[in-house]
Each structure stands twice: as structure tokens, then as C-alpha cells.
Amino acid sequence: MTPARLEALRQSGITSPADLLYFFPRRYIDRTTVLPIASVHAGQTVTVIGKIISIEEAGFGKKKRLHVSIFDGSSRIEGVWFKGISFFKKRFKTGNVVSFYGTVKKFGSQFSMSHPDVEDIEDGDTASRGVVPIYPSTNFLKNTYVTSLTLQRWVRQLTSNRSFEEYLPQYIRQEYRLPDRTTSLKYIHSPEDLREPDSGIRRFKFEELLLFQLSMQTLREDRISKNPGLNMTQGANYEQFLNDILPFGLTEGQHSALEDILYDISSGKQMNRLIQGDVGSGKTVVAIASLLAAVDSGYQGAMMAPTEILAEQHYHNLNEYLAPLGINVRLLTGNQSASLRRDILTDIEGGNAGIVVGTHALIQDKVRFHRLGLVVIDEQHRFGVLQRSNLLNKGMHPHVLVMSATPIPRSLAMTLYSDLDISLIKGLPSGRKPISTVVRYDKSRADIYHFMREEIKKGGQVYVVFPLVEESEAVDLKDASVGYEHLKDLFPDVEVGLLHGRMKSVEKEAVMKRFSTGKTQILVSTTVIEVGVNVPNASVMIIEHAERFGLSQLHQLRGRIGRGSRKSYCILMTDVKRSKEAKFRLETMARTADGFEIAEADLKLRGPGDFLGTKQSGLPDFRFADIVEDQQLVQQTRELAQKILREDAGLDDDKHAGLKKIFRRYFKAKAQYFSMG
Ligand code: ADP
Ligand code: MG
């Protein structure tokens, strides 16, 4: 093989025969459904197969083009190229058999296709199979690449009359109807019908997900066995908080989440639990009760929030609730004066602080806890998994409670947080009225301002949100400030506030406080209020340029209203001109308030990486599986992995010998567990 070809292969990730084996076709052509050329007509989009009978250049200069005619015994058709002529001229050879895929045109009596998709096909006489696998072309490099046909031949050589070692136990393959490895590879590389590849690929997805789940479960067991759980039970503070201080009873969902937590923290094992609940389901109360159980048991509790505004809100909340209990609550953020900070750190280190609320400043090196027992991480998915482990690496082994910011679709949660137990808070506190959500255009502004005035007269408060996109922060800030000035002019008798991320934290806090205490009626804001902010009296939210927000973000924003007893309204302002996807997002928002449904839709639109919004989202890189498409397999393999390890933790049973072998390899070097063997 030429070095150029080797390099082209290498750039496509193929450096060994094993790589080739796992380089799967991107699609298949079913020869039995390919039309005879004589039967095609103009306007049809079809695949035809024929032998190349002529290759001709025509025209001059800009009008130059390449005509390649193929004949299949019934008739002929021409492929026409206007670009890349010299490349395509070299690519074709008279006598070769190719497939054209494209839309048929007719000039006079001559059929043609412009720039059809081309694949080399084995000559009809020698081709034994009805289904032709089409491989992704390898990188085009220095005029060399490897065609699908060449790859097909190589792979056939590798696989013909050969069997491959099986790793998955018979009982698992039987239960989940998975073909063995040899058959799966044959199904994928030389199928006899179009169902075979799906079945073969499903097997490899299953295997990959099972290994992933086994490794996560193993790590989890490992961590649990290394970190004996601190033993906690609820005591006087906990009881008093729930029975006397809290002005309402817990919802059933809150109850059952709390039960899970109480069980965990008294189980002798370290808790690692994710609390999933829709926006407004009341996760904070569950967190506070859990922190109190820690305090009751002689430990410190910490609560980490993703933004200063949120940390401050939690701090005020806790102070208000816990003042009667005499618990010393402290706030630690990145923006405090040196002397204040010293004072706080001393309190934390000496054990004076019972509960510490803060931003990520909490996990910085300088912070030493006296007896940290429980960490609550609020609105996770803004924090990378990384930071979560950071805290644990400081030699502390507190129980960990993670609260999700946005409902995360189950499949994603089970993958991303596969080392966590998950509790769901189902339902919202009773007495909430559904939020009316509508889409409006500029022409309705006068009506909207009138509506705002009416709501304010009735005692309601209004958020007006402007988008903030990082690249154009300055421009968007201008949007918010211009909007602010405009509203001040329009509502001279009403207090209007402005909040954005560039303000100093004391300023932000002051603005937020005026709004939450009802002194400000209209709060103009960028997305800094997106997550967690709780002002139950606010009943109207107007989102400007709503088409620029993602679905989950809109849902989060909307979650700032409808938190009290007031009937709430969300008005999504947008342009008449907007993309199809934007239209779908806004329609989804208007149609449903179910966070899990919205999250599913968002995940489908954006894919898992963007959905989570961080590069280090901790999402594993799967080679075959797709956590959006393969939700069922994710769930099946998670349950199966748990069952396998419960029954045979060391995979020592004979029936698990193959699994153990490949699992070891996977554990050592995930990327290289694929092998010829
Ligand atoms: P989220 O789950 O979005 O973090 P919060 O914890 O901020 O929601 O709670 C939203 C609002 O609901 C708060 O004002 C809170 O006091 C209130 N709330 C929480 N639990 C209940 C309940 N069981 N009954 C009535 N109101 C509740
Ligand atoms: Mg919250």
C-alpha cells in the first residue's frame, strides 16, 4: 500500500486491521430495489447501477463539464459534473461498474443527473450479494483516497471464513436477542438484507453501553467501599423546620425524595444522589431539610450554587428559615473583601459555621471545613462533573446531593450521572396555576404594555428578559439598557430595575432585593435570572428575541414565574421572520409546561453536547451508541450491569469469562478495547 493511502486511512482513524473491522458502512444500497435505467423518468430521485461506457469532457472555460455515461443493459444515463472535473476524470474508468444516486433530468431523449452520489460497485456478474455496503470515503489527501469498494474488498478479506471470539455470555445474547460477534460483523459488512445491519449494530451498541455501565458501577462500588458513609439521622432542627417553621407541608414528591436521602445518609454508605425535579417543584426545601439532618448529627453542611445571585438568595432564605434555630449560616463568594473572607474561613475551619452557602468559591483550596458532612450542589449541569470530584478530592468524603437545574432526559441522566442514584420529585406544590404562554410580535407591543400596567395595578410584578450571547455581550447589554430606558419612560409612575452580569455583586444584590421585596415592579434583566431565582409575586415574564434562546433556557426562564398563587403569563416576543427550528421551539413552549418533555425535545434538537452546554460535560464518547437514539439500550444495560455485579461482582463466574476479559481491556483503555481477537 502506498504511504499516501496509509496516511489517508490514518486520518480516518484506521491504523490497524481491527480499526477496519469496526469501520462500519454509512449506508447500504439494496441492488434488488435498484431501478433499470430504462424505467426511470424525469424528476425521480433514484439509484441506478451500470457499467461506464464513456467519459467525456465538453465545453470550455467556465462552461467546462464532464459527462460520464453508464449502461445497464436496459438503457443509458449520464452523470454530469461542473466542478471537480479533473478529480472525477481520474476517479472513473471505462468498464467499471458504479452506482449513481440523484434526481433524474431529461434533455431531449437523454437522461442525466447532475453531480450524482457515486459509489463503485462490484461487477454484477461477480457480485454475490444483493446488498452493497457503502463505506464512508476515507480522507482525500494528496490525490489519494480509499474508495468504498476497496474498503469493502479489504473487509471481506478480513472477515471471510473467519470467526471472532465471543465476549458476551450466551444467556445475555439470548435474553436480549443479540447476534454473536462473528454474525454481527457479517451482518454489518456483508448483509443479505437490509435488516441484518441494524441487528449487527445493535449488538455492538449494547456491548459498548454494557461495558460503560459496568465500569461506572464498578467505580461507584469502589468509591462506596473506600468511603464509609458518615452516619446521620434527623434530629430536633430537622423536625422543627418541617413542623414549625415551614409555612406549608411537603408535597408527596418532596417527601419521597427526602425519604431516599434519609435512608442514604444513615445507611453507612456514602450518598451520591441526584434530585431531579421540574422547575418550581421545590428542591430547595428538600436541600435545607437534608442540611439540617447533617447539622443535627454534628456535621457541617454546604450548599453550592452556580451564580452569586443564587447563592445570595439561598443564603437569605436559609437565614430567614433557620434564625429561630440559632444555626450559624455563612455565605462565601468570590467577591468578598479580604477581611470578611478571613472571618468566614475561620468560622468554617473552626466549625462555628453550621451551614455554608456559596458559589464555586467553596471548593477552592483555601477552604477547609471542620467537619463537612453533606454537600448540596444546586442547579448542577452548570458545574462540570469535574468540580464535583474536585471537592471530593480534597480528602473529604461528605455525602453528596446534586440538584438538577433542568430536567434531564432519563437516558442522559443515566449516562452522565451513571454513578449517582436518582430521585424524582414528581409534581408541583398544589395551588399553582398553570402559566399561560403566548408568542407575540412587535405589532402587539401597545397591548402588551397595557397588559403589564393592568397586572402591576393588581399588585403583580414583571420580568423583561433580554438575551445575552457571549460573542456580542456589548451589543446585548445595550439591548437591555435601551429596553430599560424605554420602559422607564413608558412607566414613569412605576419603579423599573436593571440587572445584568457585568454589575458588581453588591449592586446586583441591591437590585434583586428591591425586586424581591416588591419595591421594584418591573425588572429588566439579561439571563442572569435564568436559574433558580425565586420571587413568587412575579407573575408576568416578557422574553425579548425569544427565538434566540434554547428550549431548556426558555423553560428555566419561564420557571421564574408561576411560583406563587398568582396566575402567571409568559410572553415570547419574536420576529415574524425566524427559522423553522426557532418556530418549533416557541410552539413547544406555548404548548407544554412539562420540563421533561421540553428537555427531550431540546436534546433531540441540539444533541447531548450542546444540550448540556459545556465541553467538559463529562459525557462519554461512544463509538457506536447514541444516547439520544438508544435510550432503551441505555436503560437495559444499566439494569443488566447492576444485576451482573450484584450476582458476580468480580465477574469470576465461568459464564462471565469473556465479559471479564473485554471489560478489563475496556477499563484500561476505553478507546482500544476493540480488537481483532
Ligand atoms: P426549584 O425546584 O425550582 O428549585 P424552589 O425550591 O425554588 O423550586 O421552590 C419554588 C417555590 O415553591 C418556593 O417559593 C418555595 O417556597 C415553594 N414551595 C416549595 N415547596 C412547597 C410546598 N410543598 N408547598 C408550597 N410551596 C412550596
Ligand atoms: Mg432551585
XYZ file of C-alpha atoms and ligand atoms in Angstrom:
705
model
C 0.000 0.000 0.000
C 1.295 3.473 -0.812
C 2.270 5.765 2.059
C -0.277 8.296 0.835
C -3.027 5.727 1.093
C -1.881 4.691 4.537
C -1.951 8.319 5.584
C -5.433 8.763 4.156
C -6.564 5.776 6.184
C -4.792 7.006 9.284
C -6.589 10.333 9.055
C -9.840 8.438 9.039
C -8.807 6.674 12.203
C -7.805 3.381 10.598
C -4.392 2.211 11.698
C -4.901 -1.487 12.175
C -6.959 -4.349 10.810
C -9.110 -4.111 13.914
C -9.911 -0.499 13.089
C -11.001 -1.605 9.673
C -13.237 -4.229 11.177
C -15.018 -1.548 13.184
C -15.170 0.939 10.360
C -18.814 0.424 9.540
C -20.668 1.252 6.328
C -22.575 4.506 6.425
C -25.398 3.171 4.276
C -26.397 0.290 2.058
C -27.670 0.012 -1.474
C -30.174 -2.748 -1.989
C -29.491 -3.992 -5.503
C -32.809 -5.737 -5.717
C -34.598 -2.404 -5.485
C -32.324 -0.566 -7.925
C -34.303 0.502 -10.997
C -33.406 -0.484 -14.546
C -32.310 2.718 -16.273
C -34.966 2.241 -18.968
C -37.697 2.629 -16.375
C -36.650 5.933 -14.757
C -38.325 9.221 -15.581
C -37.523 12.881 -15.091
C -37.956 14.232 -11.572
C -37.447 10.874 -9.849
C -34.703 10.543 -7.244
C -33.241 7.094 -7.695
C -30.239 4.812 -7.542
C -29.141 3.210 -10.781
C -26.220 0.902 -11.426
C -24.368 0.471 -14.685
C -21.064 -0.044 -16.446
C -19.173 3.077 -17.513
C -19.243 3.276 -21.294
C -17.828 6.746 -21.891
C -16.075 9.570 -20.063
C -16.044 12.868 -21.976
C -15.184 16.468 -21.307
C -17.236 19.111 -23.054
C -17.393 22.904 -23.190
C -14.676 25.462 -22.418
C -13.546 27.626 -19.531
C -16.324 28.207 -17.070
C -18.726 26.110 -19.074
C -16.484 23.077 -18.941
C -18.146 19.887 -17.742
C -17.650 16.154 -17.531
C -20.107 13.598 -18.890
C -19.914 10.025 -17.645
C -22.325 7.596 -19.291
C -23.331 4.305 -17.757
C -25.262 1.452 -19.333
C -27.090 -1.352 -17.533
C -28.339 -3.472 -20.424
C -31.669 -1.689 -20.493
C -30.627 1.863 -21.275
C -28.048 4.543 -20.533
C -27.885 7.609 -18.328
C -25.304 10.355 -17.931
C -23.745 11.777 -14.815
C -22.700 15.414 -15.373
C -20.081 17.296 -13.336
C -19.452 21.030 -13.486
C -16.940 21.151 -10.669
C -14.029 18.999 -9.606
C -13.700 17.816 -13.168
C -10.074 16.761 -13.013
C -10.701 14.768 -9.851
C -13.710 12.975 -11.235
C -11.993 12.318 -14.533
C -9.346 10.388 -12.647
C -11.852 8.689 -10.435
C -13.753 6.948 -13.231
C -12.530 4.225 -15.554
C -14.377 2.856 -18.550
C -15.603 -0.641 -17.840
C -16.020 -0.095 -14.086
C -19.413 -0.550 -12.526
C -20.789 2.335 -10.467
C -23.986 3.444 -8.856
C -25.433 6.912 -9.355
C -27.815 8.339 -6.830
C -29.575 11.571 -7.732
C -32.514 13.276 -9.375
C -33.180 12.421 -12.994
C -33.366 15.151 -15.642
C -34.255 14.787 -19.262
C -32.822 16.750 -22.213
C -34.354 15.591 -25.475
C -34.224 11.843 -25.234
C -31.159 11.867 -22.981
C -31.460 11.152 -19.243
C -28.916 12.680 -16.882
C -28.126 13.501 -13.247
C -26.046 16.477 -12.073
C -23.371 15.622 -9.562
C -24.891 12.304 -8.524
C -23.628 10.459 -5.476
C -21.284 7.867 -6.864
C -20.163 4.558 -5.477
C -18.034 1.881 -7.040
C -19.889 -1.375 -7.213
C -18.602 -4.820 -7.885
C -19.398 -6.059 -11.338
C -22.890 -7.502 -11.418
C -21.644 -10.852 -12.651
C -19.289 -11.402 -9.776
C -21.245 -9.659 -7.038
C -22.845 -12.326 -4.955
C -24.885 -10.212 -2.660
C -27.976 -8.166 -3.107
C -26.971 -5.537 -0.563
C -23.960 -3.332 -1.189
C -22.335 -1.744 1.859
C -21.221 1.825 1.265
C -18.332 2.897 3.468
C -17.514 6.470 4.345
C -14.780 7.526 1.941
C -11.520 7.943 3.714
C -9.916 11.341 3.770
C -8.993 12.766 0.457
C -5.358 13.547 0.653
C -2.685 14.295 -1.961
C -4.950 12.931 -4.647
C -5.330 9.664 -2.822
C -8.196 8.183 -1.010
C -9.618 4.754 -0.494
C -12.906 4.056 -2.156
C -15.806 2.297 -0.599
C -15.309 -0.608 -2.957
C -11.695 -1.066 -1.903
C -12.691 -0.951 1.737
C -15.426 -3.447 1.047
C -12.924 -5.844 -0.507
C -10.425 -5.460 2.292
C -13.030 -6.031 4.950
C -14.327 -9.034 3.116
C -10.849 -10.485 3.099
C -10.573 -9.860 6.823
C -13.860 -11.454 7.663
C -14.438 -14.245 5.211
C -14.389 -17.726 6.681
C -13.242 -16.433 9.960
C -14.819 -16.462 13.337
C -14.251 -13.921 16.046
C -14.019 -14.504 19.734
C -17.281 -14.028 21.551
C -17.355 -11.910 24.699
C -20.999 -11.642 25.547
C -22.358 -14.570 27.530
C -24.859 -16.770 25.770
C -27.545 -16.048 28.344
C -27.299 -12.320 27.724
C -27.323 -12.678 23.961
C -30.331 -14.881 24.246
C -32.259 -12.646 26.545
C -31.639 -9.504 24.521
C -31.662 -11.228 21.146
C -28.171 -10.191 20.133
C -26.325 -11.985 17.343
C -22.877 -13.294 18.203
C -19.859 -11.270 17.260
C -18.955 -13.145 14.094
C -22.501 -12.994 12.807
C -22.838 -9.338 13.762
C -19.752 -8.419 11.774
C -21.039 -10.347 8.812
C -24.423 -8.666 9.120
C -22.744 -5.290 9.073
C -20.143 -5.807 6.385
C -21.875 -8.195 4.016
C -25.555 -8.330 4.770
C -28.047 -10.271 2.760
C -30.931 -7.991 3.503
C -31.363 -4.539 4.971
C -32.451 -5.758 8.391
C -29.195 -7.500 9.144
C -27.024 -4.398 9.618
C -29.394 -2.979 12.239
C -29.290 -6.165 14.190
C -25.486 -6.355 13.987
C -25.017 -2.742 15.019
C -27.444 -3.122 17.888
C -25.195 -5.816 19.275
C -22.165 -3.530 19.307
C -24.117 -0.687 20.809
C -25.328 -2.991 23.504
C -21.834 -4.276 24.188
C -20.421 -0.768 24.351
C -23.116 0.509 26.688
C -22.887 -2.554 28.885
C -19.151 -2.110 29.296
C -19.663 1.556 30.083
C -22.307 0.808 32.668
C -20.206 -1.960 34.190
C -17.274 0.394 34.545
C -19.358 3.150 36.095
C -20.988 0.753 38.516
C -17.625 -0.701 39.421
C -16.155 2.731 40.105
C -19.162 3.534 42.184
C -18.916 0.365 44.241
C -15.243 1.043 44.640
C -15.814 4.536 45.902
C -18.533 3.403 48.224
C -16.358 0.723 49.739
C -13.482 3.180 50.204
C -15.612 5.878 51.790
C -17.507 4.601 54.738
C -20.568 6.783 54.887
C -20.928 9.282 57.686
C -23.831 8.230 59.795
C -26.568 10.810 60.122
C -30.094 10.966 61.376
C -32.625 13.714 61.588
C -32.973 15.448 64.934
C -34.525 18.479 66.576
C -33.574 21.081 63.960
C -34.896 18.938 61.165
C -38.179 18.257 62.904
C -38.678 21.839 63.962
C -38.008 23.095 60.471
C -40.563 20.835 58.852
C -43.186 21.002 61.560
C -42.984 24.548 62.896
C -41.012 26.783 60.594
C -42.022 25.781 57.092
C -45.321 27.517 56.282
C -46.518 24.623 54.134
C -46.484 20.847 54.120
C -44.238 18.902 51.783
C -45.594 17.571 48.540
C -45.592 13.838 48.043
C -42.679 14.173 45.631
C -40.641 16.128 48.180
C -41.472 13.572 50.843
C -40.315 10.623 48.856
C -37.081 12.356 47.759
C -36.374 13.202 51.372
C -37.034 9.627 52.385
C -34.451 8.440 49.860
C -31.950 10.892 51.289
C -32.575 9.989 54.920
C -32.165 6.366 54.031
C -28.859 7.037 52.253
C -27.256 9.111 54.971
C -27.971 6.551 57.635
C -27.036 3.551 55.502
C -23.352 3.511 56.367
C -22.519 4.219 52.736
C -21.682 7.495 51.110
C -24.637 9.118 49.430
C -24.354 10.265 45.853
C -27.795 11.209 44.792
C -29.272 13.327 42.065
C -32.580 15.012 42.739
C -34.463 15.615 39.550
C -37.472 17.828 39.618
C -39.070 20.279 37.308
C -38.590 23.981 37.759
C -40.544 25.099 40.809
C -41.011 21.615 42.233
C -39.441 22.769 45.487
C -35.993 21.267 45.522
C -34.586 23.890 47.880
C -36.733 22.808 50.795
C -35.547 19.248 50.365
C -31.970 20.500 50.376
C -32.476 22.529 53.545
C -34.049 19.637 55.407
C -31.127 17.424 54.404
C -28.602 20.010 55.569
C -30.387 20.156 58.896
C -30.095 16.408 59.315
C -26.335 16.868 58.885
C -26.260 19.654 61.474
C -28.388 17.574 63.820
C -25.800 14.844 63.567
C -22.920 17.138 64.440
C -21.670 17.853 60.929
C -21.384 20.938 58.787
C -23.408 21.284 55.640
C -22.506 23.135 52.460
C -24.656 24.321 49.620
C -23.073 25.302 46.353
C -24.882 27.407 43.745
C -23.769 28.273 40.227
C -24.198 32.066 40.451
C -23.734 34.737 43.075
C -27.333 35.833 42.798
C -28.464 32.336 43.525
C -26.006 31.814 46.360
C -27.214 35.038 47.926
C -30.828 34.054 47.518
C -30.211 30.709 49.191
C -28.290 32.457 51.934
C -31.125 34.872 52.718
C -33.598 32.061 52.517
C -31.666 29.883 54.923
C -31.050 32.749 57.300
C -34.694 33.557 57.437
C -35.763 29.981 57.954
C -33.029 29.000 60.347
C -32.678 32.095 62.505
C -35.081 30.660 65.110
C -32.920 27.548 65.311
C -29.783 29.517 66.067
C -27.746 27.916 63.346
C -24.828 29.960 62.080
C -25.200 30.239 58.296
C -22.372 31.831 56.303
C -22.069 32.998 52.728
C -18.866 32.566 50.759
C -18.476 34.029 47.281
C -15.545 35.131 45.181
C -16.337 38.799 45.637
C -15.975 39.423 49.323
C -13.466 41.706 50.995
C -10.320 40.062 52.302
C -11.164 40.656 55.938
C -14.693 39.367 55.644
C -13.388 36.350 53.810
C -10.851 35.639 56.527
C -13.566 35.814 59.090
C -15.764 33.407 57.163
C -12.924 30.968 56.552
C -12.130 30.961 60.250
C -15.751 30.186 61.003
C -15.743 27.327 58.558
C -12.470 25.882 59.736
C -13.259 26.208 63.402
C -16.634 24.570 62.979
C -18.531 27.682 64.010
C -20.389 27.792 60.749
C -23.102 25.159 60.718
C -24.090 25.689 57.128
C -22.064 27.395 54.429
C -23.664 28.655 51.244
C -21.532 29.727 48.346
C -20.509 29.753 44.748
C -17.695 27.622 43.403
C -15.505 29.638 45.769
C -16.494 26.902 48.200
C -14.306 24.353 46.551
C -11.194 26.451 46.343
C -8.069 25.260 48.011
C -8.153 27.688 50.911
C -11.465 26.465 52.210
C -11.085 23.903 54.964
C -14.080 22.543 56.715
C -14.057 21.454 60.289
C -16.413 18.534 59.834
C -18.087 18.612 56.480
C -20.872 16.063 56.343
C -23.084 16.934 53.409
C -22.661 18.924 50.262
C -25.633 20.036 48.228
C -24.810 21.079 44.704
C -27.699 23.122 43.419
C -28.536 23.513 39.779
C -25.961 21.056 38.599
C -25.260 20.831 34.880
C -23.720 24.204 35.127
C -20.976 22.664 37.174
C -18.952 20.149 35.294
C -18.661 16.741 36.795
C -15.111 17.826 37.291
C -15.899 20.265 40.050
C -17.958 17.707 41.791
C -14.984 15.430 42.047
C -12.738 18.352 42.940
C -14.477 18.722 46.230
C -14.267 15.056 46.957
C -10.592 15.037 46.173
C -9.858 17.430 48.980
C -9.767 14.460 51.256
C -13.316 14.938 52.385
C -15.930 12.296 51.970
C -19.188 14.037 52.638
C -22.488 12.821 51.360
C -23.301 14.498 48.082
C -26.671 15.660 46.926
C -26.928 17.055 43.425
C -29.952 19.026 42.345
C -30.546 19.245 38.636
C -31.099 22.653 37.086
C -33.203 21.481 34.275
C -34.982 18.242 33.945
C -32.538 15.962 32.207
C -33.954 13.282 29.973
C -33.647 9.940 31.639
C -31.239 8.433 29.166
C -28.891 11.357 29.506
C -29.130 11.379 33.275
C -28.378 7.692 33.405
C -25.303 8.155 31.281
C -23.955 11.407 32.596
C -24.786 10.614 36.180
C -24.431 6.892 35.906
C -22.569 6.917 39.193
C -25.424 8.619 41.014
C -28.674 7.338 42.388
C -31.584 9.318 41.086
C -34.702 10.523 42.888
C -37.523 12.254 41.133
C -39.643 14.956 42.683
C -42.874 14.375 40.885
C -45.409 17.137 40.628
C -45.503 20.745 41.781
C -46.787 22.175 45.059
C -50.535 22.436 44.944
C -52.225 25.756 44.330
C -50.043 26.642 41.372
C -51.983 27.980 38.453
C -50.778 26.976 35.012
C -48.742 29.647 33.231
C -50.263 30.965 30.001
C -47.582 31.176 27.341
C -48.083 33.042 24.086
C -45.959 34.103 21.117
C -46.286 37.771 20.119
C -44.828 40.136 17.539
C -43.833 43.766 17.570
C -47.220 44.923 16.384
C -48.758 43.850 19.708
C -46.460 45.953 21.871
C -49.083 48.535 22.799
C -51.407 45.785 24.008
C -48.635 44.147 25.966
C -47.698 47.370 27.757
C -51.337 47.870 28.582
C -51.488 44.345 29.992
C -48.350 44.944 32.072
C -49.907 48.071 33.523
C -53.044 46.174 34.481
C -51.076 43.377 36.157
C -48.949 45.839 38.088
C -52.084 47.661 39.219
C -53.330 44.358 40.593
C -50.118 44.008 42.572
C -48.126 41.772 40.235
C -44.518 42.173 39.134
C -42.939 41.783 35.737
C -39.668 40.422 34.362
C -38.492 41.658 30.979
C -35.652 39.460 29.750
C -33.137 40.224 27.032
C -30.844 37.623 25.542
C -27.168 37.687 26.219
C -24.968 35.924 23.782
C -21.359 35.810 24.777
C -19.871 36.884 21.459
C -21.881 40.057 21.384
C -22.125 40.830 25.049
C -21.704 44.548 24.482
C -24.478 44.743 21.903
C -26.873 42.789 24.041
C -26.127 44.820 27.105
C -27.114 47.782 25.017
C -30.358 45.999 24.197
C -31.129 45.536 27.858
C -30.179 49.091 28.819
C -32.097 50.616 25.931
C -35.074 48.484 26.856
C -34.691 49.656 30.429
C -34.664 53.360 29.491
C -37.620 52.843 27.226
C -39.679 51.145 29.920
C -38.798 53.853 32.427
C -40.237 56.409 30.000
C -43.326 54.309 29.393
C -43.957 53.630 33.068
C -42.999 56.879 34.803
C -45.052 56.073 37.877
C -43.550 52.609 38.386
C -40.115 51.590 39.621
C -38.085 49.809 36.964
C -34.869 47.940 37.787
C -31.991 46.768 35.619
C -29.904 43.673 36.267
C -27.049 42.241 34.257
C -23.981 40.122 34.718
C -21.481 42.954 34.482
C -22.731 44.699 37.582
C -20.825 44.393 40.841
C -22.273 41.833 43.171
C -23.386 44.407 45.740
C -25.258 46.242 43.002
C -26.838 43.037 41.776
C -27.840 42.120 45.261
C -29.411 45.516 45.852
C -31.406 45.386 42.617
C -32.562 41.858 43.321
C -33.562 42.794 46.822
C -35.698 45.738 45.667
C -37.470 43.406 43.285
C -37.984 40.549 45.701
C -39.336 42.881 48.363
C -41.771 44.366 45.868
C -40.274 47.880 45.704
C -39.448 47.427 42.021
C -42.332 46.385 39.803
C -40.517 45.793 36.528
C -37.148 44.083 36.402
C -35.297 44.364 33.114
C -32.666 41.682 33.049
C -30.324 39.608 30.978
C -30.311 35.885 31.524
C -28.617 36.235 34.926
C -32.002 35.433 36.418
C -32.234 32.280 34.381
C -31.626 29.783 37.087
C -33.156 29.375 40.497
C -34.292 32.939 41.232
C -37.428 32.853 43.344
C -39.783 35.833 43.589
C -43.225 34.261 43.954
C -45.076 37.528 43.440
C -43.716 37.970 39.907
C -46.439 36.901 37.522
C -45.507 38.202 34.096
C -42.397 37.477 32.054
C -41.709 39.060 28.729
C -38.859 37.473 26.817
C -37.455 39.627 24.041
C -35.930 37.956 20.966
C -37.258 34.702 22.303
C -36.171 32.955 19.112
C -32.580 33.320 20.247
C -32.965 31.160 23.329
C -32.693 27.409 23.552
C -35.674 25.427 24.727
C -34.329 24.454 28.110
C -33.241 28.005 28.710
C -36.714 29.309 27.906
C -38.165 26.751 30.270
C -35.780 27.822 33.017
C -36.612 31.455 32.472
C -40.310 30.813 32.456
C -39.822 28.906 35.700
C -39.188 32.260 37.407
C -42.925 32.954 37.257
C -45.872 30.845 38.312
C -44.201 30.319 41.687
C -46.903 31.776 43.841
C -50.658 31.842 43.925
C -50.947 34.465 41.187
C -51.978 33.448 37.679
C -48.889 33.950 35.513
C -48.207 34.872 31.916
C -45.166 34.320 29.738
C -44.988 36.367 26.551
C -42.434 35.278 23.986
C -41.591 38.245 21.750
C -40.200 37.369 18.383
C -39.677 38.414 14.815
C -42.067 37.402 12.113
C -39.005 36.102 10.319
C -37.418 33.210 12.146
C -36.032 29.800 11.392
C -38.134 26.684 11.305
C -36.328 25.407 14.354
C -36.977 28.627 16.276
C -40.635 28.372 15.353
C -40.701 24.823 16.694
C -39.081 25.925 19.963
C -41.590 28.698 20.548
C -44.503 26.465 19.659
C -43.249 23.808 22.049
C -43.069 26.381 24.833
C -46.589 27.558 24.140
C -47.868 24.003 24.004
C -46.402 22.418 27.134
C -45.075 23.273 30.563
C -43.698 19.817 31.241
C -39.985 20.216 31.783
C -39.147 16.639 30.935
C -40.982 16.829 27.651
C -39.250 20.098 26.822
C -35.880 18.643 27.737
C -36.445 15.661 25.445
C -37.317 17.977 22.580
C -34.293 20.153 23.296
C -31.983 17.167 23.453
C -33.252 15.953 20.090
C -32.754 19.377 18.547
C -29.284 20.047 19.852
C -27.672 16.767 20.665
C -26.245 15.899 24.075
C -23.108 18.068 23.922
C -24.926 21.320 23.257
C -27.814 20.368 25.460
C -25.500 20.186 28.432
C -23.782 23.324 27.284
C -20.295 22.547 28.438
C -17.355 20.977 26.732
C -16.328 19.120 29.838
C -19.821 17.966 30.404
C -18.349 14.623 31.297
C -20.252 12.902 28.565
C -18.559 9.743 27.389
C -17.612 9.470 23.765
C -19.422 6.484 22.387
C -18.296 4.857 19.217
C -21.492 3.064 18.309
C -24.165 4.110 20.742
C -26.101 7.338 20.635
C -27.620 8.218 23.961
C -30.461 10.089 22.345
C -31.400 7.416 19.855
C -30.593 4.457 22.028
C -32.403 5.302 25.226
C -33.838 1.853 25.562
C -30.431 0.224 25.342
C -29.053 2.674 27.890
C -31.683 1.647 30.351
C -31.429 -2.072 29.616
C -27.670 -2.136 30.005
C -27.773 -0.103 33.187
C -30.134 -2.564 34.783
C -28.231 -5.520 33.418
C -24.895 -4.176 34.699
C -26.373 -3.771 38.163
C -27.724 -7.283 38.087
C -24.472 -8.805 36.848
C -22.378 -7.077 39.517
C -24.844 -7.894 42.236
C -24.588 -11.570 41.443
C -20.958 -11.775 40.415
C -19.069 -8.646 41.455
C -15.700 -9.906 40.270
C -17.042 -11.422 37.047
C -15.468 -14.650 38.239
C -18.205 -16.983 37.163
C -17.274 -19.101 34.144
C -20.116 -17.705 32.140
C -18.603 -14.249 32.534
C -15.099 -15.175 31.422
C -15.386 -13.449 28.041
C -17.028 -10.431 29.556
C -14.322 -10.162 32.157
C -11.646 -10.259 29.508
C -13.071 -7.472 27.415
C -14.121 -5.491 30.458
C -10.541 -5.454 31.724
C -9.396 -4.166 28.386
C -12.148 -1.556 28.325
C -11.314 -0.440 31.820
C -7.660 0.032 30.993
C -8.035 1.905 27.749
C -11.537 2.597 26.668
C -10.633 3.566 23.163
C -8.649 0.465 22.397
C -10.805 -2.326 23.556
C -11.894 -3.059 20.033
C -9.699 -5.729 18.686
C -9.477 -8.432 16.129
C -9.429 -11.267 18.656
P -36.920 24.669 42.432
O -37.257 23.227 42.493
O -37.141 25.229 41.056
O -35.548 24.966 42.961
P -37.810 26.142 44.722
O -37.170 25.246 45.690
O -37.153 27.446 44.490
O -38.018 25.404 43.323
O -39.320 26.344 45.158
C -40.224 27.138 44.441
C -41.237 27.812 45.348
O -42.145 26.851 45.846
C -40.634 28.487 46.555
O -41.284 29.710 46.736
C -40.946 27.543 47.675
O -41.043 28.217 48.914
C -42.256 26.974 47.251
N -42.548 25.640 47.777
C -41.657 24.625 47.892
N -42.261 23.529 48.382
C -43.562 23.855 48.580
C -44.700 23.147 49.079
N -44.601 21.873 49.466
N -45.877 23.800 49.123
C -45.975 25.079 48.734
N -44.947 25.803 48.267
C -43.737 25.208 48.181
Mg -33.826 25.821 42.663
